Amino acid sequence: MSHLPINETDLQAWVDAALPEARRAEVEVYLAGHPEDFERVQAYQAQKKALRAMFNPVLDEPLPDSLRAAAAPPVTTAAARWSSRLAGWPAWRLAAGLLLALLGGATGWLARGQYPGGDELARVVPLYRQAAVAHAVFSPDVRRPVEVGAEQEAQLVAWLSKRLGTAVKPPKLGELGFELIGGRLLPGNSGPVAQFMYQDVAGQRLTLYVTTENPGNQETGFRFAQEGPVNVFYWIDGKFGYALSGSIGKGELGRLATLVYDQLERK
Amino acid sequence: MDSHAILGEIPRLRRYARAMLGDRAAADDLVQDTLERAWTRFAQWRVGSDLRAWLFGIMHNLRVDQLRRPALATAPLDDYEEQWATRPTQSDQLEVMDLASALSQLPEEQRAVVLLVALEDMSYAEVADALGIPVGTVMSRLARGRERLRLIMAGQLSVNHLRVVR
């Protein structure tokens, strides 16, 4: 048994039943010999009880509609912020152009001479743009940023590898502060592509977009593109195309891309 | 973070806000502001961390912002007193005040700690976390707040509204 003198913190913790058993016994011995302190801590206990009695009924009051509504994600924050950012985007203009081209193709052969058909046009959507749009769509998602979470990483890897028809594995970016939160399958130009998502302690998200649709089997060095608020580093390695996207500085994103590249090379 | 979990925390946020502010409409406004701010910061919330503590922290910060609005930063005189005022023996005619008005006469900082411990059953460490202060400060505010509340209730403390300009 310790013999530390009883201090005010002990007395407060006694009121809140927050003391370890042995210390509580010591405090009670002390209180037995100090009636003024005993009276005081009893008053604190009564105070605590009275506060609960007074305010606990608030718990049972029906919620005002305004508060009930505020519990749901507001359309005026994340979603609207992204759509307003997206509004000025080349990606949207491209999508609009695509739609026009498809309409043109469907409604009249006149358009054929001027626009490529929808299928051909879709094929020219460059890797970085696909990746940036996928990043913009999924990374702000609160509830379902990923289809399969990092806690099921083995399943995620097995599933995506199977669907892409080749082994894909998310690199580890922990040394630069980003942890995998999961991944999802997305439609690419002609088949499935994979997206892995990472997050740092500040909640910033990164996505790694992996395609196996590259027909040319060429290789490129790192390339950088900026799509609205999203920065993208991308490169092609054999049949694989990779794009790392995030709303973070070019320098930091470049370091992350190098780390991804190094790990993919090693496999 | 999902809306169902948040909905479940609203009654507690309301209870605490009501006790802090005393006024129903002002308290519900504070809760509403808290929820709105929470949604703009959802990215900062880590999956698996304590949603309640996070929301209380946001509410506390909003309240601090509200109080900061007057240009002059003040601290309760109480924080500068080394000793408790001695019990005024001549006024033994006890004037017992009701709890709500006694509570409203506690300095904000002490009221927050007293209420989080009493109503929320938070541990001292959780209170420290929600308010962004060291545990030692939680303990001294708790001790001062409880004692002050006791003395006000017993009519033994004339409330000092003076504040010290920092």
Coordinates of C-alpha atoms in Angstrom, one line a residue:
Chain A
M1 CA 0.0 0.0 0.0
S2 CA 1.3 3.4 -0.9
H3 CA 1.4 6.2 1.7
L4 CA 1.1 9.2 -0.5
P5 CA -0.7 12.0 1.2
I6 CA -4.3 12.5 0.1
N7 CA -4.6 15.5 -2.2
E8 CA -7.4 17.4 -3.9
T9 CA -7.2 15.3 -7.0
D10 CA -7.8 12.2 -4.9
L11 CA -10.9 13.8 -3.4
Q12 CA -12.3 14.8 -6.8
A13 CA -11.6 11.3 -8.1
W14 CA -13.4 9.9 -5.1
V15 CA -16.5 11.9 -6.0
D16 CA -16.4 10.5 -9.5
A17 CA -15.6 6.9 -8.4
A18 CA -12.5 7.1 -10.5
L19 CA -10.0 5.8 -8.0
P20 CA -8.3 2.4 -8.0
E21 CA -9.7 0.3 -5.2
A22 CA -6.7 0.6 -2.9
R23 CA -6.5 4.3 -3.2
R24 CA -10.2 4.6 -2.6
A25 CA -9.8 2.8 0.7
E26 CA -7.0 5.2 1.7
V27 CA -9.1 8.2 0.8
E28 CA -12.0 6.8 2.9
V29 CA -9.7 6.4 5.9
Y30 CA -8.6 10.0 5.4
L31 CA -12.2 11.2 5.0
A32 CA -13.2 9.5 8.2
G33 CA -10.7 11.6 10.1
H34 CA -11.5 14.9 8.3
P35 CA -15.2 15.6 8.6
E36 CA -15.0 19.0 6.8
D37 CA -13.6 17.4 3.7
F38 CA -16.1 14.6 4.0
E39 CA -18.9 17.1 4.1
R40 CA -17.4 18.9 1.1
V41 CA -17.1 15.8 -1.1
Q42 CA -20.6 14.7 -0.2
A43 CA -21.8 18.1 -1.3
Y44 CA -20.0 17.6 -4.7
Q45 CA -21.7 14.2 -5.1
A46 CA -25.1 15.8 -4.4
Q47 CA -24.2 18.5 -6.9
K48 CA -23.4 16.0 -9.6
K49 CA -26.7 14.1 -8.9
A50 CA -28.6 17.4 -9.0
L51 CA -27.0 18.4 -12.4
R52 CA -28.0 15.1 -13.9
A53 CA -31.5 15.3 -12.5
M54 CA -31.9 18.8 -14.0
F55 CA -30.5 18.2 -17.5
N56 CA -31.1 14.5 -18.2
P57 CA -34.7 15.3 -19.3
V58 CA -33.2 17.1 -22.3
L59 CA -32.2 13.6 -23.6
D60 CA -35.8 12.7 -24.0
E61 CA -37.0 15.8 -25.7
P62 CA -38.0 15.3 -29.3
L63 CA -35.4 16.5 -31.7
P64 CA -36.2 19.6 -33.7
D65 CA -36.3 19.0 -37.4
S66 CA -33.4 21.4 -38.0
L67 CA -31.1 19.2 -35.9
R68 CA -32.4 16.0 -37.4
A69 CA -31.6 17.4 -40.8
A70 CA -28.2 18.6 -39.7
A71 CA -27.2 15.0 -38.8
A72 CA -27.3 14.1 -42.5
P73 CA -24.4 15.1 -44.8
P74 CA -25.2 18.5 -46.1
V75 CA -25.5 18.9 -49.8
T76 CA -24.0 22.3 -49.3
T77 CA -20.6 21.1 -48.2
A78 CA -18.5 18.2 -49.7
A79 CA -20.7 17.3 -52.6
A80 CA -21.4 20.8 -53.7
R81 CA -17.8 21.9 -53.2
W82 CA -16.7 19.2 -55.5
S83 CA -19.3 19.8 -58.1
S84 CA -18.5 23.5 -58.1
R85 CA -14.9 22.6 -58.5
L86 CA -15.7 20.2 -61.2
A87 CA -17.9 22.7 -63.0
G88 CA -14.9 24.5 -64.4
W89 CA -13.2 21.3 -65.3
P90 CA -11.9 20.2 -68.7
A91 CA -13.2 16.7 -67.6
W92 CA -16.8 18.0 -67.7
R93 CA -16.3 19.7 -70.9
L94 CA -14.9 16.5 -72.2
A95 CA -17.9 14.6 -70.9
A96 CA -20.2 17.1 -72.6
G97 CA -18.2 16.8 -75.8
L98 CA -18.5 13.0 -75.6
L99 CA -22.2 13.3 -75.1
L100 CA -22.5 15.6 -78.1
A101 CA -20.4 13.2 -80.2
L102 CA -22.6 10.3 -79.1
L103 CA -25.7 12.2 -80.0
G104 CA -24.2 13.2 -83.2
G105 CA -23.4 9.6 -84.0
A106 CA -26.8 8.5 -83.2
T107 CA -28.8 11.2 -84.9
G108 CA -27.1 11.7 -88.1
W109 CA -24.3 10.6 -90.4
L110 CA -23.4 14.2 -91.0
A111 CA -21.6 14.2 -87.6
R112 CA -19.5 11.3 -88.6
G113 CA -17.3 13.3 -90.8
Q114 CA -16.6 15.8 -88.0
Y115 CA -16.4 13.8 -84.9
P116 CA -15.0 10.4 -84.1
G117 CA -17.6 7.9 -83.0
G118 CA -18.3 7.5 -79.2
D119 CA -16.2 4.4 -78.9
E120 CA -13.1 5.8 -80.5
L121 CA -13.4 9.0 -78.5
A122 CA -13.7 7.2 -75.2
R123 CA -10.5 5.3 -76.1
V124 CA -8.6 8.6 -76.2
V125 CA -9.5 9.7 -72.7
P126 CA -6.0 9.9 -71.4
L127 CA -4.9 7.9 -68.3
Y128 CA -4.4 11.0 -66.1
R129 CA -7.8 12.3 -66.9
Q130 CA -9.6 9.1 -66.1
A131 CA -7.6 8.9 -62.9
A132 CA -8.3 12.4 -61.9
V133 CA -12.0 12.1 -62.5
A134 CA -12.1 8.8 -60.5
H135 CA -10.2 10.6 -57.7
A136 CA -12.6 13.5 -57.7
V137 CA -15.6 11.3 -57.6
F138 CA -14.6 8.9 -54.9
S139 CA -12.1 10.5 -52.6
P140 CA -14.6 13.0 -51.0
D141 CA -17.0 10.2 -50.3
V142 CA -17.7 10.0 -46.6
R143 CA -19.4 6.7 -46.2
R144 CA -18.1 4.6 -49.0
P145 CA -14.8 5.9 -50.3
V146 CA -13.8 2.3 -51.1
E147 CA -15.6 -0.9 -52.0
V148 CA -13.4 -3.1 -49.9
G149 CA -11.6 -1.7 -46.9
A150 CA -7.9 -2.1 -46.0
E151 CA -8.9 -4.4 -43.1
Q152 CA -9.6 -7.0 -45.8
E153 CA -6.5 -6.3 -47.8
A154 CA -5.9 -9.9 -48.8
Q155 CA -9.4 -10.2 -50.2
L156 CA -9.1 -6.9 -51.9
V157 CA -5.8 -7.9 -53.6
A158 CA -7.2 -11.3 -54.6
W159 CA -10.4 -9.8 -56.0
L160 CA -8.8 -7.0 -58.0
S161 CA -6.1 -9.3 -59.3
K162 CA -8.7 -11.7 -60.5
R163 CA -10.8 -9.0 -62.2
L164 CA -7.8 -7.3 -63.8
G165 CA -6.5 -10.7 -64.9
T166 CA -3.0 -10.0 -63.5
A167 CA -1.5 -9.6 -60.0
V168 CA -2.0 -6.1 -58.6
K169 CA -1.0 -5.1 -55.1
P170 CA -1.3 -1.8 -53.3
P171 CA 2.2 -0.3 -52.5
K172 CA 2.8 0.7 -48.9
L173 CA 3.1 4.5 -48.4
G174 CA 3.3 4.5 -44.6
E175 CA 6.8 6.0 -44.6
L176 CA 5.4 9.1 -46.2
G177 CA 2.4 9.2 -43.9
F178 CA -0.3 7.6 -46.1
E179 CA -2.1 4.4 -45.1
L180 CA -4.2 2.3 -47.4
I181 CA -7.9 2.6 -46.7
G182 CA -9.1 0.2 -49.4
G183 CA -9.9 0.0 -53.0
R184 CA -12.5 -0.5 -55.7
L185 CA -13.1 -1.7 -59.2
L186 CA -13.9 0.8 -61.9
P187 CA -14.8 0.6 -65.6
G188 CA -11.9 1.8 -67.7
N189 CA -11.9 2.3 -71.5
S190 CA -12.4 -1.3 -72.4
G191 CA -12.5 -3.2 -69.1
P192 CA -11.9 -3.1 -65.4
V193 CA -9.4 -0.9 -63.7
A194 CA -8.5 -0.7 -60.0
Q195 CA -8.3 2.2 -57.7
F196 CA -6.5 2.1 -54.3
M197 CA -7.2 4.8 -51.8
Y198 CA -4.9 6.1 -49.1
Q199 CA -5.3 8.6 -46.3
D200 CA -3.0 10.5 -44.0
V201 CA -3.6 11.6 -40.4
A202 CA -5.0 15.0 -41.6
G203 CA -7.6 13.1 -43.7
Q204 CA -6.0 14.0 -47.0
R205 CA -6.7 11.3 -49.6
L206 CA -4.6 9.9 -52.4
T207 CA -5.7 7.5 -55.1
L208 CA -3.6 5.1 -57.2
Y209 CA -5.3 4.2 -60.4
V210 CA -4.1 1.0 -62.1
T211 CA -5.0 0.0 -65.6
T212 CA -3.9 -3.0 -67.6
E213 CA -5.3 -1.7 -70.8
N214 CA -2.2 -0.3 -72.3
P215 CA -1.9 -2.0 -75.7
G216 CA 1.3 -0.4 -76.9
N217 CA 3.6 -2.1 -74.3
Q218 CA 5.6 1.1 -74.3
E219 CA 7.2 2.7 -71.3
T220 CA 7.2 6.3 -70.2
G221 CA 8.9 8.2 -67.4
F222 CA 7.0 10.2 -64.9
R223 CA 4.5 12.6 -66.3
F224 CA 2.7 15.3 -64.4
A225 CA -0.8 16.6 -65.1
Q226 CA -3.1 19.0 -63.4
E227 CA -6.9 18.5 -63.6
G228 CA -8.6 21.3 -61.7
P229 CA -7.8 20.8 -58.1
V230 CA -6.3 17.4 -58.6
N231 CA -2.6 16.8 -59.3
V232 CA -1.6 13.6 -61.1
F233 CA 1.7 11.8 -61.6
Y234 CA 1.3 9.0 -64.1
W235 CA 3.5 6.6 -66.0
I236 CA 3.2 3.5 -68.2
D237 CA 5.1 0.4 -67.7
G238 CA 4.4 -2.4 -70.2
K239 CA 0.7 -3.1 -70.2
F240 CA 0.3 -1.3 -66.9
G241 CA -0.7 2.3 -66.6
Y242 CA -0.4 3.9 -63.2
A243 CA -1.7 7.3 -62.0
L244 CA -1.3 8.7 -58.5
S245 CA -3.8 11.5 -57.8
G246 CA -4.3 13.9 -55.0
S247 CA -5.0 17.5 -54.0
I248 CA -1.5 17.9 -52.6
G249 CA 1.5 19.7 -53.7
K250 CA 3.5 18.6 -56.7
G251 CA 6.6 18.0 -54.7
E252 CA 5.0 15.8 -52.1
L253 CA 3.0 13.9 -54.7
G254 CA 6.2 13.4 -56.7
R255 CA 7.9 11.8 -53.7
L256 CA 4.9 9.5 -53.2
A257 CA 4.9 8.6 -56.9
T258 CA 8.6 7.7 -56.6
L259 CA 7.9 5.5 -53.7
V260 CA 5.0 3.7 -55.5
Y261 CA 7.2 3.3 -58.6
D262 CA 10.1 1.8 -56.6
Q263 CA 7.8 -0.7 -54.9
L264 CA 6.2 -1.8 -58.2
E265 CA 9.6 -2.2 -59.8
R266 CA 10.7 -4.5 -57.0
K267 CA 7.9 -7.0 -57.4
Chain B
M1 CA -18.7 8.9 -39.7
D2 CA -22.3 8.4 -40.7
S3 CA -25.5 10.3 -40.1
H4 CA -27.0 7.5 -38.1
A5 CA -24.2 7.6 -35.6
I6 CA -24.3 11.4 -35.5
L7 CA -28.0 11.4 -34.9
G8 CA -27.4 9.2 -31.9
E9 CA -25.1 11.8 -30.4
I10 CA -27.4 14.8 -30.8
P11 CA -29.4 14.3 -27.5
R12 CA -26.1 14.4 -25.5
L13 CA -24.8 17.4 -27.4
R14 CA -28.1 19.2 -26.7
R15 CA -28.0 18.3 -23.0
Y16 CA -24.5 19.6 -22.6
A17 CA -25.2 22.8 -24.7
R18 CA -28.3 23.4 -22.7
A19 CA -26.5 23.2 -19.4
M20 CA -23.6 25.3 -20.7
L21 CA -25.8 28.1 -22.2
G22 CA -28.9 27.9 -20.1
D23 CA -31.0 28.9 -23.1
R24 CA -32.7 26.4 -25.2
A25 CA -32.7 28.2 -28.5
A26 CA -29.0 29.3 -28.2
A27 CA -28.1 25.8 -27.2
D28 CA -29.8 24.2 -30.2
D29 CA -28.1 26.7 -32.4
L30 CA -24.8 25.7 -31.0
V31 CA -25.5 22.0 -31.7
Q32 CA -26.6 22.9 -35.2
D33 CA -23.4 24.8 -35.8
T34 CA -21.4 21.9 -34.4
L35 CA -23.0 19.4 -36.8
E36 CA -22.5 21.7 -39.7
R37 CA -18.8 22.1 -38.9
A38 CA -18.4 18.4 -38.3
W39 CA -19.6 17.7 -41.8
T40 CA -17.1 20.1 -43.3
R41 CA -14.4 18.4 -41.3
F42 CA -15.3 14.8 -41.7
A43 CA -12.1 14.1 -43.4
Q44 CA -10.3 14.9 -40.1
W45 CA -12.2 12.2 -38.2
R46 CA -10.4 8.9 -38.0
V47 CA -12.5 5.8 -38.5
G48 CA -12.7 4.0 -35.2
S49 CA -11.9 7.0 -33.0
D50 CA -14.4 8.3 -30.5
L51 CA -17.1 10.2 -32.4
R52 CA -18.6 11.7 -29.2
A53 CA -15.3 13.2 -28.0
W54 CA -14.7 14.6 -31.4
L55 CA -18.1 16.3 -31.6
F56 CA -17.8 17.7 -28.1
G57 CA -14.4 19.0 -29.1
I58 CA -15.9 20.8 -32.1
M59 CA -18.6 22.2 -30.0
H60 CA -16.1 23.5 -27.4
N61 CA -14.1 25.2 -30.1
L62 CA -17.1 26.8 -31.6
R63 CA -18.1 28.1 -28.1
V64 CA -14.6 29.4 -27.6
D65 CA -14.8 31.2 -30.9
Q66 CA -18.2 32.7 -29.9
L67 CA -16.7 34.0 -26.6
R68 CA -13.7 35.3 -28.3
R69 CA -15.7 37.7 -30.5
P70 CA -15.5 40.6 -28.0
A71 CA -12.3 42.2 -28.9
L72 CA -10.8 42.3 -25.4
A73 CA -9.5 38.9 -24.2
T74 CA -10.4 38.4 -20.6
A75 CA -9.9 35.7 -18.0
P76 CA -11.9 35.2 -14.9
L77 CA -10.5 36.9 -11.9
D78 CA -10.9 33.6 -10.2
D79 CA -7.9 32.2 -12.1
Y80 CA -5.7 34.8 -10.6
E81 CA -6.7 34.2 -7.0
E82 CA -4.2 32.1 -5.2
Q83 CA -6.5 31.4 -2.3
W84 CA -10.1 30.8 -1.8
A85 CA -12.0 33.7 -0.3
T86 CA -12.5 32.9 3.3
R87 CA -16.0 32.1 4.3
P88 CA -17.8 35.2 5.2
T89 CA -18.9 34.3 8.7
Q90 CA -21.2 37.3 9.2
S91 CA -23.6 36.2 6.4
D92 CA -24.7 33.0 7.9
Q93 CA -28.2 33.6 6.9
L94 CA -28.0 31.3 4.0
E95 CA -29.4 32.3 0.7
V96 CA -29.8 29.2 -1.3
M97 CA -29.8 29.8 -5.0
D98 CA -31.3 27.6 -7.6
L99 CA -28.9 25.3 -9.4
A100 CA -29.4 26.8 -12.8
S101 CA -28.5 30.3 -11.9
A102 CA -25.7 29.2 -9.7
L103 CA -24.3 27.3 -12.7
S104 CA -24.6 30.3 -14.9
Q105 CA -22.4 32.2 -12.5
L106 CA -19.5 29.8 -12.8
P107 CA -16.7 30.9 -15.1
E108 CA -17.2 29.2 -18.5
E109 CA -14.0 27.2 -18.2
Q110 CA -15.0 25.7 -14.9
R111 CA -18.6 25.1 -16.0
A112 CA -17.4 23.1 -19.0
V113 CA -15.3 20.7 -16.9
V114 CA -17.9 20.3 -14.2
L115 CA -20.6 19.5 -16.7
L116 CA -18.6 17.1 -18.9
V117 CA -17.7 15.1 -15.8
A118 CA -21.2 15.2 -14.3
L119 CA -23.3 14.7 -17.4
E120 CA -21.1 12.9 -19.8
D121 CA -19.3 10.7 -17.4
M122 CA -16.2 11.4 -19.3
S123 CA -12.9 10.4 -17.7
Y124 CA -10.5 13.3 -16.9
A125 CA -8.3 12.3 -19.8
E126 CA -11.3 12.4 -22.2
V127 CA -12.3 15.9 -20.9
A128 CA -8.8 17.1 -21.4
D129 CA -8.9 15.8 -24.9
A130 CA -12.3 17.3 -25.8
L131 CA -11.3 20.7 -24.4
G132 CA -7.7 20.6 -25.6
I133 CA -6.2 21.3 -22.2
P134 CA -3.8 19.3 -19.9
V135 CA -5.3 16.9 -17.4
G136 CA -3.8 18.9 -14.6
T137 CA -5.8 21.9 -15.8
V138 CA -9.0 19.7 -15.9
M139 CA -8.4 18.8 -12.3
S140 CA -7.9 22.3 -11.0
R141 CA -10.9 23.6 -12.9
L142 CA -13.0 20.8 -11.6
A143 CA -12.0 21.4 -8.0
R144 CA -12.5 25.2 -8.3
G145 CA -15.8 24.8 -10.2
R146 CA -17.3 22.4 -7.8
E147 CA -16.2 24.4 -4.8
R148 CA -17.5 27.6 -6.3
L149 CA -20.8 26.0 -7.2
R150 CA -21.1 24.7 -3.7
L151 CA -20.4 28.0 -2.1
I152 CA -22.8 29.8 -4.5
M153 CA -25.5 27.3 -3.8
A154 CA -25.0 27.7 -0.1
G155 CA -25.2 31.5 -0.5
Q156 CA -21.7 31.8 0.9
L157 CA -20.0 33.3 -2.1
S158 CA -21.0 36.6 -3.6
V159 CA -20.2 36.2 -7.2
N160 CA -17.4 38.3 -8.5
H161 CA -18.2 39.5 -12.0
L162 CA -14.9 41.3 -12.4
R163 CA -12.6 40.0 -15.1
V164 CA -9.0 40.6 -15.5
V165 CA -7.7 42.0 -18.8
R166 CA -5.0 39.8 -20.1

